Short mmCIF file of C-alpha atoms in Angstrom, two decimals:
data_model
loop_
_atom_site.label_atom_id
_atom_site.label_comp_id
_atom_site.label_asym_id
_atom_site.label_seq_id
_atom_site.Cartn_x
_atom_site.Cartn_y
_atom_site.Cartn_z
CA UNK A 166 -67.30 -10.37 -40.26
CA UNK A 167 -64.41 -8.76 -38.55
CA UNK A 168 -66.26 -7.73 -35.07
CA UNK A 169 -63.65 -7.56 -32.22
CA UNK A 170 -60.64 -8.40 -34.19
CA UNK A 171 -57.36 -5.25 -34.58
CA UNK A 172 -55.94 -4.59 -37.70
CA UNK A 173 -52.59 -2.66 -37.86
CA UNK A 174 -52.01 -0.91 -41.26
CA UNK A 175 -49.27 0.33 -41.24
CA UNK A 176 -48.62 4.06 -43.80
CA UNK A 177 -52.31 4.51 -43.77
CA UNK A 178 -53.24 8.03 -43.66
CA UNK A 179 -53.99 8.02 -47.53
CA UNK A 180 -53.61 5.41 -50.58
CA UNK A 181 -53.82 1.63 -50.56
CA UNK A 182 -53.05 1.89 -46.85
CA UNK A 183 -56.01 4.09 -46.14
CA UNK A 184 -58.40 2.05 -48.20
CA UNK A 185 -57.13 -1.04 -46.95
CA UNK A 186 -57.98 0.19 -43.54
CA UNK A 187 -60.93 1.50 -44.38
CA UNK A 188 -62.34 -1.92 -46.02
CA UNK A 189 -61.41 -3.61 -42.58
CA UNK A 190 -62.64 -1.15 -40.66
CA UNK A 191 -66.25 -1.72 -42.56
CA UNK A 192 -65.87 -5.70 -41.66
CA UNK A 193 -65.85 -4.23 -37.79
CA UNK A 194 -61.85 -4.31 -37.08
CA UNK A 195 -60.92 -1.97 -34.87
CA UNK A 196 -57.91 0.16 -37.00
CA UNK A 197 -54.78 0.78 -36.05
CA UNK A 198 -53.27 3.69 -38.42
CA UNK A 199 -49.56 5.01 -38.68
CA UNK A 200 -48.70 7.23 -41.67
CA UNK A 201 -47.10 10.84 -41.89
CA UNK A 202 -49.66 13.94 -42.98
CA UNK A 203 -53.46 14.63 -42.06
CA UNK A 204 -53.95 12.21 -39.22
CA UNK A 205 -57.49 13.91 -37.64
CA UNK A 206 -59.05 12.84 -41.73
CA UNK A 207 -58.34 9.68 -42.22
CA UNK A 208 -59.06 8.63 -38.79
CA UNK A 209 -62.24 10.52 -38.93
CA UNK A 210 -62.87 8.57 -41.71
CA UNK A 211 -63.01 4.90 -40.10
CA UNK A 212 -63.98 5.55 -37.71
CA UNK A 213 -67.21 7.12 -39.75
CA UNK A 214 -67.55 3.39 -40.25
CA UNK A 215 -68.49 2.32 -36.58
CA UNK A 216 -65.91 1.16 -35.23
CA UNK A 217 -63.12 3.03 -32.70
CA UNK A 218 -59.42 3.34 -33.73
CA UNK A 219 -56.07 4.62 -32.72
CA UNK A 220 -53.06 6.35 -34.59
CA UNK A 221 -49.25 6.27 -34.16
CA UNK A 222 -46.82 7.62 -36.16
CA UNK A 223 -44.07 5.29 -35.78
CA UNK A 224 -41.07 6.21 -38.65
CA UNK A 225 -40.93 2.53 -39.99
CA UNK A 226 -36.85 3.23 -40.89
CA UNK A 227 -36.32 2.81 -36.63
CA UNK A 228 -36.84 -0.95 -35.48
CA UNK A 229 -37.82 0.79 -31.88
CA UNK A 230 -40.53 2.85 -32.71
CA UNK A 231 -42.06 -0.49 -34.88
CA UNK A 232 -41.33 -2.26 -31.52
CA UNK A 233 -43.57 0.40 -29.61
CA UNK A 234 -46.21 0.37 -32.43
CA UNK A 235 -46.80 -2.93 -32.13
CA UNK A 236 -47.19 -2.45 -27.93
CA UNK A 237 -49.42 0.61 -28.34
CA UNK A 238 -51.94 -1.81 -30.88
CA UNK A 239 -52.09 -4.89 -28.27
CA UNK A 240 -52.61 -1.80 -24.99
CA UNK A 241 -55.47 -0.12 -26.87
CA UNK A 242 -56.95 -3.25 -28.46
CA UNK A 243 -56.19 -5.99 -26.51
CA UNK A 244 -54.57 -8.11 -29.08
CA UNK A 245 -53.37 -7.08 -33.02
CA UNK A 246 -55.21 -9.81 -35.35
CA UNK A 247 -54.28 -8.18 -38.52
CA UNK A 248 -51.12 -6.91 -39.95
CA UNK A 249 -50.93 -5.04 -43.00
CA UNK A 250 -47.30 -3.96 -44.05
CA UNK A 251 -48.04 -1.49 -46.40
CA UNK A 252 -44.93 1.51 -45.69
CA UNK A 253 -43.24 2.80 -48.53
CA UNK A 254 -41.45 4.77 -50.27
CA UNK A 255 -40.16 5.51 -53.70
CA UNK A 256 -36.51 6.54 -55.95
CA UNK A 257 -36.02 6.41 -59.40
CA UNK A 258 -32.68 6.64 -60.97
CA UNK A 259 -29.82 4.04 -62.75
CA UNK A 260 -28.22 1.95 -60.05
CA UNK A 261 -24.54 3.37 -61.34
CA UNK A 262 -26.43 6.66 -60.18
CA UNK A 263 -28.31 5.53 -57.26
CA UNK A 264 -27.82 7.41 -54.31
CA UNK A 265 -26.77 4.72 -51.12
CA UNK A 266 -28.87 6.37 -49.10
CA UNK A 267 -31.46 6.68 -50.57
CA UNK A 268 -31.00 3.05 -51.17
CA UNK A 269 -30.89 2.32 -47.54
CA UNK A 270 -33.36 4.14 -46.42
CA UNK A 271 -36.03 2.08 -49.32
CA UNK A 272 -34.35 -0.66 -47.92
CA UNK A 273 -35.47 -0.24 -44.29
CA UNK A 274 -39.22 1.24 -44.80
CA UNK A 275 -40.05 -1.23 -47.43
CA UNK A 276 -37.93 -4.17 -46.38
CA UNK A 277 -37.50 -4.12 -43.38
CA UNK A 278 -40.18 -2.60 -41.51
CA UNK A 279 -42.42 -5.76 -42.67
CA UNK A 280 -39.55 -8.01 -41.22
CA UNK A 281 -40.16 -6.23 -37.97
CA UNK A 282 -43.52 -5.94 -37.20
CA UNK A 283 -44.28 -9.29 -38.71
CA UNK A 284 -41.53 -10.47 -36.21
CA UNK A 285 -42.94 -8.80 -33.01
CA UNK A 286 -46.84 -9.98 -34.04
CA UNK A 287 -45.99 -13.88 -34.74
CA UNK A 288 -46.23 -14.57 -30.56
CA UNK A 289 -49.04 -12.76 -30.07
CA UNK A 290 -51.11 -14.39 -33.14
CA UNK A 291 -49.76 -17.95 -32.65
CA UNK A 292 -50.97 -17.90 -28.94
CA UNK A 293 -54.10 -17.35 -29.94
CA UNK A 294 -54.02 -19.41 -33.62
CA UNK A 295 -55.76 -16.84 -35.31
CA UNK A 296 -53.93 -14.54 -37.36
CA UNK A 297 -53.46 -12.31 -40.37
CA UNK A 298 -50.01 -10.96 -41.83
CA UNK A 299 -50.90 -9.22 -45.30
CA UNK A 300 -47.64 -7.76 -47.23
CA UNK A 301 -48.26 -5.32 -49.56
CA UNK A 302 -45.58 -5.73 -52.60
CA UNK A 303 -46.57 -4.87 -55.69
CA UNK A 304 -46.23 -5.92 -59.18
CA UNK A 305 -42.50 -4.63 -58.93
CA UNK A 306 -42.38 -7.80 -56.49
CA UNK A 307 -42.77 -10.08 -58.89
CA UNK A 308 -41.08 -8.44 -62.36
CA UNK A 309 -38.67 -5.83 -62.84
CA UNK A 310 -38.53 -2.16 -64.48
CA UNK A 311 -35.72 -0.04 -65.48
CA UNK A 312 -34.07 2.67 -62.75
CA UNK A 313 -36.29 1.32 -59.72
CA UNK A 314 -33.08 -0.28 -58.46
CA UNK A 315 -34.41 -0.71 -54.84
CA UNK A 316 -37.76 -0.76 -54.53
CA UNK A 317 -37.94 -3.45 -56.68
CA UNK A 318 -35.33 -5.42 -54.71
CA UNK A 319 -37.60 -4.87 -51.68
CA UNK A 320 -40.37 -5.75 -53.53
CA UNK A 321 -39.03 -8.98 -54.61
CA UNK A 322 -37.86 -9.16 -50.83
CA UNK A 323 -41.48 -8.98 -49.90
CA UNK A 324 -42.87 -11.84 -51.42
CA UNK A 325 -39.94 -13.65 -50.10
CA UNK A 326 -40.56 -12.86 -46.98
CA UNK A 327 -43.93 -13.51 -47.29
CA UNK A 328 -43.92 -16.96 -48.67
CA UNK A 329 -41.43 -17.99 -45.70
CA UNK A 330 -43.79 -16.38 -43.02
CA UNK A 331 -46.41 -18.31 -44.78
CA UNK A 332 -44.42 -21.51 -44.50
CA UNK A 333 -43.38 -21.48 -41.35
CA UNK A 334 -47.18 -21.04 -39.96
CA UNK A 335 -48.61 -23.94 -42.51
CA UNK A 336 -50.02 -25.91 -39.58
CA UNK A 337 -51.59 -22.87 -37.32
CA UNK A 338 -54.19 -20.82 -37.86
CA UNK A 339 -51.76 -17.73 -38.82
CA UNK A 340 -51.50 -16.58 -43.12
CA UNK A 341 -49.29 -14.77 -44.69
CA UNK A 342 -49.88 -13.82 -47.61
CA UNK A 343 -48.78 -10.27 -50.26
CA UNK A 344 -51.05 -8.64 -52.38
CA UNK A 345 -49.30 -7.08 -55.70
CA UNK A 346 -50.72 -4.19 -56.73
CA UNK A 347 -49.37 -3.08 -60.46
CA UNK A 348 -50.75 0.83 -61.69
CA UNK A 349 -52.69 3.20 -58.70
CA UNK A 350 -53.79 5.77 -58.64
CA UNK A 351 -52.82 7.17 -54.89
CA UNK A 352 -50.81 10.84 -54.70
CA UNK A 353 -47.95 9.36 -55.31
CA UNK A 354 -48.53 8.00 -59.03
CA UNK A 355 -50.81 11.21 -59.50
CA UNK A 356 -47.30 13.24 -59.64
CA UNK A 357 -45.95 10.89 -61.76
CA UNK A 358 -48.60 11.29 -64.22
CA UNK A 359 -49.02 15.28 -63.82
CA UNK A 360 -45.16 15.48 -64.27
CA UNK A 361 -45.28 13.38 -67.32
CA UNK A 362 -48.08 15.63 -68.29
CA UNK A 363 -45.90 18.90 -68.19
CA UNK A 364 -42.90 16.99 -68.98
CA UNK A 365 -44.42 16.39 -72.94
CA UNK A 366 -47.21 19.19 -73.28
CA UNK A 367 -50.39 17.29 -73.03
CA UNK A 368 -53.23 16.31 -71.00
CA UNK A 369 -53.20 15.13 -67.57
CA UNK A 370 -55.81 12.00 -69.55
CA UNK A 371 -53.48 11.22 -72.40
CA UNK A 372 -50.68 11.30 -69.85
CA UNK A 373 -52.63 8.96 -68.03
CA UNK A 374 -53.21 6.76 -71.01
CA UNK A 375 -49.34 7.19 -71.68
CA UNK A 376 -48.69 5.86 -68.44
CA UNK A 377 -51.08 3.02 -68.42
CA UNK A 378 -50.83 1.94 -71.97
CA UNK A 379 -46.59 1.29 -70.88
CA UNK A 380 -47.19 -1.84 -68.95
CA UNK A 381 -51.20 -2.55 -67.81
CA UNK A 382 -53.18 -3.89 -70.63
CA UNK A 383 -56.74 -2.69 -68.90
CA UNK A 384 -55.31 0.56 -69.25
CA UNK A 385 -57.01 1.32 -65.42
CA UNK A 386 -56.02 2.10 -62.77
CA UNK A 387 -56.88 -0.40 -59.93
CA UNK A 388 -58.63 1.30 -56.86
CA UNK A 389 -57.27 1.05 -53.01
CA UNK A 390 -60.89 -0.22 -52.82
CA UNK A 391 -60.62 -3.30 -54.82
CA UNK A 392 -56.52 -4.00 -52.86
CA UNK A 393 -58.77 -3.45 -49.61
CA UNK A 394 -62.00 -5.49 -50.62
CA UNK A 395 -58.78 -8.10 -51.58
CA UNK A 396 -57.68 -7.33 -47.81
CA UNK A 397 -60.82 -9.01 -46.25
CA UNK A 398 -60.96 -11.68 -48.70
CA UNK A 399 -57.22 -13.20 -46.71
CA UNK A 400 -59.10 -12.49 -43.74
CA UNK A 401 -62.38 -14.70 -44.30
CA UNK A 402 -63.00 -18.05 -43.50
CA UNK A 403 -62.37 -18.65 -47.47
CA UNK A 404 -58.42 -17.80 -47.36
CA UNK A 405 -58.39 -20.08 -44.14
CA UNK A 406 -55.79 -22.34 -46.59
CA UNK A 407 -54.56 -18.86 -48.73
CA UNK A 408 -50.53 -19.30 -47.82
CA UNK A 409 -48.13 -17.52 -48.99
CA UNK A 410 -49.13 -15.97 -52.42
CA UNK A 411 -48.16 -13.27 -54.51
CA UNK A 412 -51.41 -12.42 -55.83
CA UNK A 413 -51.28 -9.65 -58.60
CA UNK A 414 -54.17 -7.41 -59.12
CA UNK A 415 -51.96 -5.70 -62.38
CA UNK A 416 -54.68 -5.33 -65.18
CA UNK A 417 -52.45 -7.92 -66.94
CA UNK A 418 -48.89 -6.53 -66.89
CA UNK A 419 -47.73 -10.09 -65.29
CA UNK A 420 -50.00 -11.76 -68.78
CA UNK A 421 -48.10 -10.22 -71.17
#
């Protein structure tokens, strides 16, 4: 379905981003990966799906590097058709104790990077009258949790940016939507499970149930593969008139 298209996914060397990259690649899209840590492993996984893969290591807190990454995607594949703004970091602390530098870093990577990538990708998409901008927000773009002030504020901002981008381009072939996952078993979340198990001296399974039971009625993690399938839907003809939504995939979290 996406043969001949190019997708750039930020924060895609693991977790949700890699899951979305693989789902888009399975539909034939060439992929530009971005992120830290192991690069060759994720590149090989995506290339194994029969598409071309490139990588750019832009620091998503730096607008100049984001601009260079967008140029890289365009120069490498001729166009950038699908942008998935997924890069994100987290820090947990009460507001009065929240380190200012951590607030600034979360805002830069979780919110401002999506703005910069979007503003740079839009002109090419509009010139071709086709594009998909998918912002990976979070359930925390819709509701809050204590001690996550920067993350919640940034993700609410991402949902707002999604709506404005969708409205400004509503009469064009460019759509913008947000995905709002609940708990997803990524390496970041696994660390939280492990920490809870250690702190409470319980098994990993019990810690998982405890973590999910606090918020997610389904008592099951959303998977990167499920999120990838939703991204594919947004890119499909069925998604042509889906514009400005914040689509929660949260096991019933916000239905409570």
